[in-house]
Structure formats: structure tokens, C-alpha cells
Tab-separated table of C-alpha atoms in Angstrom:
chain	number	residue	atom	x	y	z
A	1	MET	CA	8.763	23.948	-30.052
A	2	SER	CA	5.069	24.717	-29.556
A	3	ILE	CA	2.469	22.539	-27.856
A	4	ASP	CA	0.955	21.755	-31.262
A	5	ASP	CA	4.335	20.604	-32.581
A	6	THR	CA	4.780	18.394	-29.530
A	7	THR	CA	1.275	16.983	-29.977
A	8	LEU	CA	1.876	16.462	-33.682
A	9	ASP	CA	5.167	14.694	-32.953
A	10	ALA	CA	3.376	12.400	-30.489
A	11	ILE	CA	0.668	11.641	-33.054
A	12	ALA	CA	3.250	10.904	-35.738
A	13	ALA	CA	5.174	8.618	-33.364
A	14	GLN	CA	1.977	6.757	-32.491
A	15	VAL	CA	1.093	6.319	-36.170
A	16	ARG	CA	4.620	5.110	-37.014
A	17	SER	CA	4.589	2.638	-34.114
A	18	LEU	CA	1.963	0.474	-35.793
A	19	PRO	CA	3.393	-2.087	-38.185
A	20	PRO	CA	1.657	-2.111	-41.562
A	21	LEU	CA	-1.049	-4.698	-42.161
A	22	SER	CA	-0.714	-7.096	-45.050
A	23	LEU	CA	-3.501	-7.195	-47.616
A	24	ASP	CA	-4.432	-10.640	-46.301
A	25	GLU	CA	-4.743	-9.258	-42.764
A	26	VAL	CA	-6.850	-6.317	-43.992
A	27	HIS	CA	-9.056	-8.742	-45.922
A	28	ARG	CA	-9.480	-10.955	-42.839
A	29	LEU	CA	-10.384	-7.956	-40.640
A	30	LEU	CA	-12.884	-6.661	-43.217
A	31	GLU	CA	-14.517	-10.101	-43.375
A	32	GLU	CA	-14.628	-10.164	-39.598
A	33	MET	CA	-16.391	-6.794	-39.578
A	34	ARG	CA	-18.859	-7.867	-42.273
A	35	ALA	CA	-19.648	-11.123	-40.460
A	36	ASP	CA	-20.191	-9.409	-37.133
A	37	SER	CA	-21.111	-5.723	-37.163
A	38	ALA	CA	-20.145	-5.629	-33.485
A	39	ALA	CA	-16.593	-6.742	-34.307
A	40	LEU	CA	-15.073	-3.812	-32.476
A	41	THR	CA	-11.554	-5.221	-32.333
A	42	ALA	CA	-11.368	-5.658	-36.119
A	43	ARG	CA	-12.666	-2.135	-36.701
A	44	GLU	CA	-10.296	-0.672	-34.106
A	45	ARG	CA	-7.294	-2.379	-35.730
A	46	LEU	CA	-8.265	-1.183	-39.198
A	47	VAL	CA	-8.850	2.356	-37.945
A	48	GLU	CA	-5.555	2.408	-36.029
A	49	HIS	CA	-3.672	1.233	-39.083
A	50	HIS	CA	-5.244	3.933	-41.232
A	51	LEU	CA	-4.598	6.852	-38.887
A	52	GLY	CA	-1.511	7.539	-40.981
A	53	VAL	CA	-3.925	8.498	-43.758
A	54	ALA	CA	-5.614	10.992	-41.419
A	55	LEU	CA	-2.225	12.437	-40.465
A	56	HIS	CA	-1.079	12.624	-44.099
A	57	GLU	CA	-4.294	14.344	-45.210
A	58	ALA	CA	-4.124	16.768	-42.254
A	59	LEU	CA	-0.522	17.685	-43.051
A	60	GLN	CA	-1.451	18.235	-46.713
A	61	ARG	CA	-3.939	20.871	-45.541
A	62	ARG	CA	-1.868	22.680	-42.926
A	63	ASN	CA	-1.976	26.476	-43.073
A	64	ARG	CA	-5.470	26.460	-44.576
A	65	GLY	CA	-7.332	27.978	-41.648
A	66	LEU	CA	-7.477	25.096	-39.187
A	67	ASP	CA	-4.756	23.889	-36.850
A	68	VAL	CA	-3.164	20.655	-38.086
A	69	VAL	CA	-3.993	18.883	-34.804
A	70	ASP	CA	-7.650	19.857	-35.230
A	71	LEU	CA	-7.480	18.604	-38.809
A	72	TYR	CA	-6.020	15.325	-37.575
A	73	GLN	CA	-8.866	14.943	-35.084
A	74	GLU	CA	-11.388	15.583	-37.853
A	75	GLY	CA	-9.482	13.111	-40.017
A	76	THR	CA	-9.631	10.499	-37.260
A	77	VAL	CA	-13.415	10.755	-37.165
A	78	ALA	CA	-13.502	10.485	-40.954
A	79	THR	CA	-11.223	7.420	-40.794
A	80	ILE	CA	-13.650	5.679	-38.430
A	81	ILE	CA	-16.528	6.493	-40.768
A	82	ALA	CA	-14.588	5.399	-43.861
A	83	VAL	CA	-13.509	2.055	-42.393
A	84	SER	CA	-17.053	1.307	-41.207
A	85	GLU	CA	-18.614	2.264	-44.538
A	86	TYR	CA	-16.049	0.351	-46.571
A	87	ALA	CA	-16.442	-2.800	-44.463
A	88	ALA	CA	-20.207	-2.662	-44.975
A	89	ARG	CA	-19.762	-2.450	-48.768
A	90	SER	CA	-16.704	-4.504	-49.626
A	91	ASP	CA	-14.103	-6.927	-48.384
A	92	ALA	CA	-11.566	-6.055	-51.102
A	93	ALA	CA	-8.500	-5.226	-49.050
A	94	ALA	CA	-6.722	-3.402	-51.874
A	95	GLY	CA	-9.291	-0.606	-52.091
A	96	LEU	CA	-9.587	0.310	-48.419
A	97	GLU	CA	-6.672	2.732	-48.155
A	98	ALA	CA	-7.704	4.675	-51.270
A	99	PHE	CA	-11.267	4.853	-49.951
A	100	VAL	CA	-10.056	6.152	-46.579
A	101	HIS	CA	-7.936	8.783	-48.374
A	102	ARG	CA	-10.970	9.990	-50.358
A	103	VAL	CA	-13.341	10.097	-47.379
A	104	VAL	CA	-10.826	11.813	-45.098
A	105	GLY	CA	-9.893	14.314	-47.819
A	106	VAL	CA	-13.516	15.240	-48.466
A	107	HIS	CA	-14.230	15.480	-44.738
A	108	LEU	CA	-11.250	17.760	-44.135
A	109	GLU	CA	-12.112	19.990	-47.095
A	110	HIS	CA	-15.618	20.356	-45.674
A	111	ALA	CA	-14.228	21.206	-42.216
A	112	ILE	CA	-11.923	23.834	-43.758
A	113	GLU	CA	-14.824	25.355	-45.725
A	114	GLU	CA	-16.973	25.503	-42.587
A	115	ALA	CA	-14.159	27.162	-40.630
A	116	GLU	CA	-13.691	29.724	-43.412
A	117	LEU	CA	-17.425	30.510	-43.475
A	118	GLU	CA	-17.379	30.903	-39.703
A	119	ARG	CA	-14.369	33.240	-39.941
A	120	GLN	CA	-16.153	35.330	-42.576
A	121	LYS	CA	-19.258	35.523	-40.381
A	122	ASP	CA	-17.126	36.654	-37.446
A	123	GLU	CA	-15.441	39.334	-39.558
A	124	ALA	CA	-18.816	40.540	-40.835
A	125	PHE	CA	-20.086	40.789	-37.271
A	126	VAL	CA	-17.029	42.805	-36.222
A	127	ARG	CA	-17.631	45.221	-39.120
A	128	ASP	CA	-21.330	45.468	-38.205
A	129	ALA	CA	-20.467	46.049	-34.556
A	130	GLN	CA	-18.035	48.826	-35.472
A	131	LEU	CA	-20.605	50.507	-37.728
A	132	PHE	CA	-23.279	50.126	-35.045
A	133	GLU	CA	-21.109	51.608	-32.306
A	134	THR	CA	-20.022	54.533	-34.506
A	135	ALA	CA	-23.632	55.299	-35.440
A	136	GLU	CA	-24.761	54.918	-31.841
A	137	VAL	CA	-22.095	57.314	-30.513
A	138	ASN	CA	-22.753	59.886	-33.261
A	139	LEU	CA	-26.523	59.777	-32.763
A	140	ARG	CA	-26.195	59.897	-28.965
A	141	HIS	CA	-24.059	63.024	-29.339
A	142	LYS	CA	-26.408	64.593	-31.875
A	143	LEU	CA	-29.681	63.703	-30.081
A	144	GLU	CA	-28.274	64.099	-26.547
A	145	ARG	CA	-29.965	60.802	-25.621
A	146	ALA	CA	-29.715	57.136	-26.463
A	147	PRO	CA	-30.954	56.509	-30.015
A	148	THR	CA	-33.783	54.079	-30.677
A	149	HIS	CA	-33.386	51.024	-32.853
A	150	ALA	CA	-35.522	52.703	-35.509
A	151	GLU	CA	-33.231	55.749	-35.548
A	152	LEU	CA	-30.129	53.558	-35.792
A	153	ALA	CA	-31.740	51.466	-38.541
A	154	SER	CA	-32.451	54.618	-40.517
A	155	VAL	CA	-28.872	55.908	-40.239
A	156	LEU	CA	-27.272	52.508	-40.918
A	157	GLU	CA	-29.774	51.649	-43.652
A	158	TRP	CA	-30.350	48.280	-42.004
A	159	PRO	CA	-33.591	46.533	-41.132
A	160	GLU	CA	-34.589	47.246	-37.554
A	161	GLU	CA	-34.355	43.519	-36.755
A	162	ARG	CA	-30.658	43.541	-37.710
A	163	VAL	CA	-30.058	46.537	-35.450
A	164	ALA	CA	-31.767	44.697	-32.586
A	165	VAL	CA	-29.660	41.565	-33.128
A	166	VAL	CA	-26.363	43.478	-33.280
A	167	ALA	CA	-27.354	45.528	-30.224
A	168	GLU	CA	-28.178	42.379	-28.255
A	169	GLN	CA	-24.939	40.655	-29.247
A	170	LEU	CA	-22.895	43.729	-28.318
A	171	THR	CA	-24.667	43.981	-24.966
A	172	ARG	CA	-23.842	40.322	-24.224
A	173	ALA	CA	-20.232	40.789	-25.340
A	174	ARG	CA	-19.837	43.870	-23.126
A	175	GLU	CA	-21.338	42.045	-20.126
A	176	LEU	CA	-18.970	39.119	-20.655
A	177	TYR	CA	-15.990	41.442	-21.083
A	178	ASP	CA	-16.963	43.414	-17.967
A	179	SER	CA	-17.328	40.220	-15.889
A	180	ASP	CA	-13.910	39.031	-17.109
A	181	ILE	CA	-12.351	42.322	-16.034
A	182	VAL	CA	-13.966	42.025	-12.583
A	183	GLN	CA	-12.666	38.451	-12.225
A	184	ILE	CA	-9.165	39.483	-13.257
A	185	GLY	CA	-9.305	42.372	-10.791
A	186	ARG	CA	-10.341	40.019	-7.981
A	187	ALA	CA	-7.512	37.634	-8.822
A	188	HIS	CA	-4.961	40.429	-8.456
A	189	VAL	CA	-6.294	41.714	-5.129
């Protein structure tokens, strides 16, 4: 069993440990929140009792690029937002759960899309870095000196600004990698 499975089991147990609220109780808590925007206890109870929605929505989206525990955390934030927004708009107890489902679902879909865009950006950078390093090595060999950004830009058919950005990012990555190797070496001495 992995750490995530253990964490997920703990979350599920916590969610199951809360007895369901009756519609009358939900209505009363919503009224309490509407009457006093600082009614933290009412909001906390409503959020707690709707964390099952966050867990359900997270589980529905497992294996879509984000860890299910991360999805649950995102869903928890969305649950807080949904309960607060719903209480400000309505005190109809019957609609709260459906509203929380919609808000959490939209929030999680957005988080998944953002993670996918980030992954694509990372992959594009890796491809750019590989092209840059290949061009740099080939030009260094051919010119018998370090190539300029203009020379690399010409070979790669990139704007010079892009060459400069990739070069800077690679330099930082190499420095970080080198410092990690030194730290690991010191730990083993």
C-alpha cells in the first residue's frame, strides 16, 4: 500500500465518520451563515459534511494527470468556496449538494487542465533544451570555440531571445544539478 493509498483511506474514513445532515439542519446552518457572515461554525459544519463531494469528484478524476490526494485538496478548497457562495445566494437546503458538485467538478477540471498545460510546457522545454545542447556541441566542435547566441539562433532558426532564455535556464539547471551532486558527495564522505 502506498502513502497516497494510506492518505486516501484516512480521508475516506474521515468523510464517512460524519453523519449526514438532514435538510432541516442544512437549512438552519445556511440561515445561520446568511444572518451572520462570520458564522464560522455553521460554515465549517457544512463544509465538513460536503467533503464527501470533494472526495467523490476527486476519485472520478483519478488517473487524469493529478494525484487523487492533490485533487481532493483542490476539491476541499472548491467545497469551501461553493458553500460560502451558496449560503450568500440561497437558503434552499435541497440545492446545496448539487451546487457543491458543480463547483468542485469545474474547479477540478480547471486544475487538471492547468496541470496538463504545465506538463506540455515542461516537455517543450526539454525538447528545446535537447535541441539547444545538440546545436551548441556541434557548433563548438565546428567553430572550435563557444558559439554565440546569434550563431545558435541561426542554426536553430529561433529568435535570439529564445536562445538566451533556454541558455539561461540550462545554466541554472546545471548549477542546481552540480550543487546537488556536491551535497550528495559530502553526505557520503
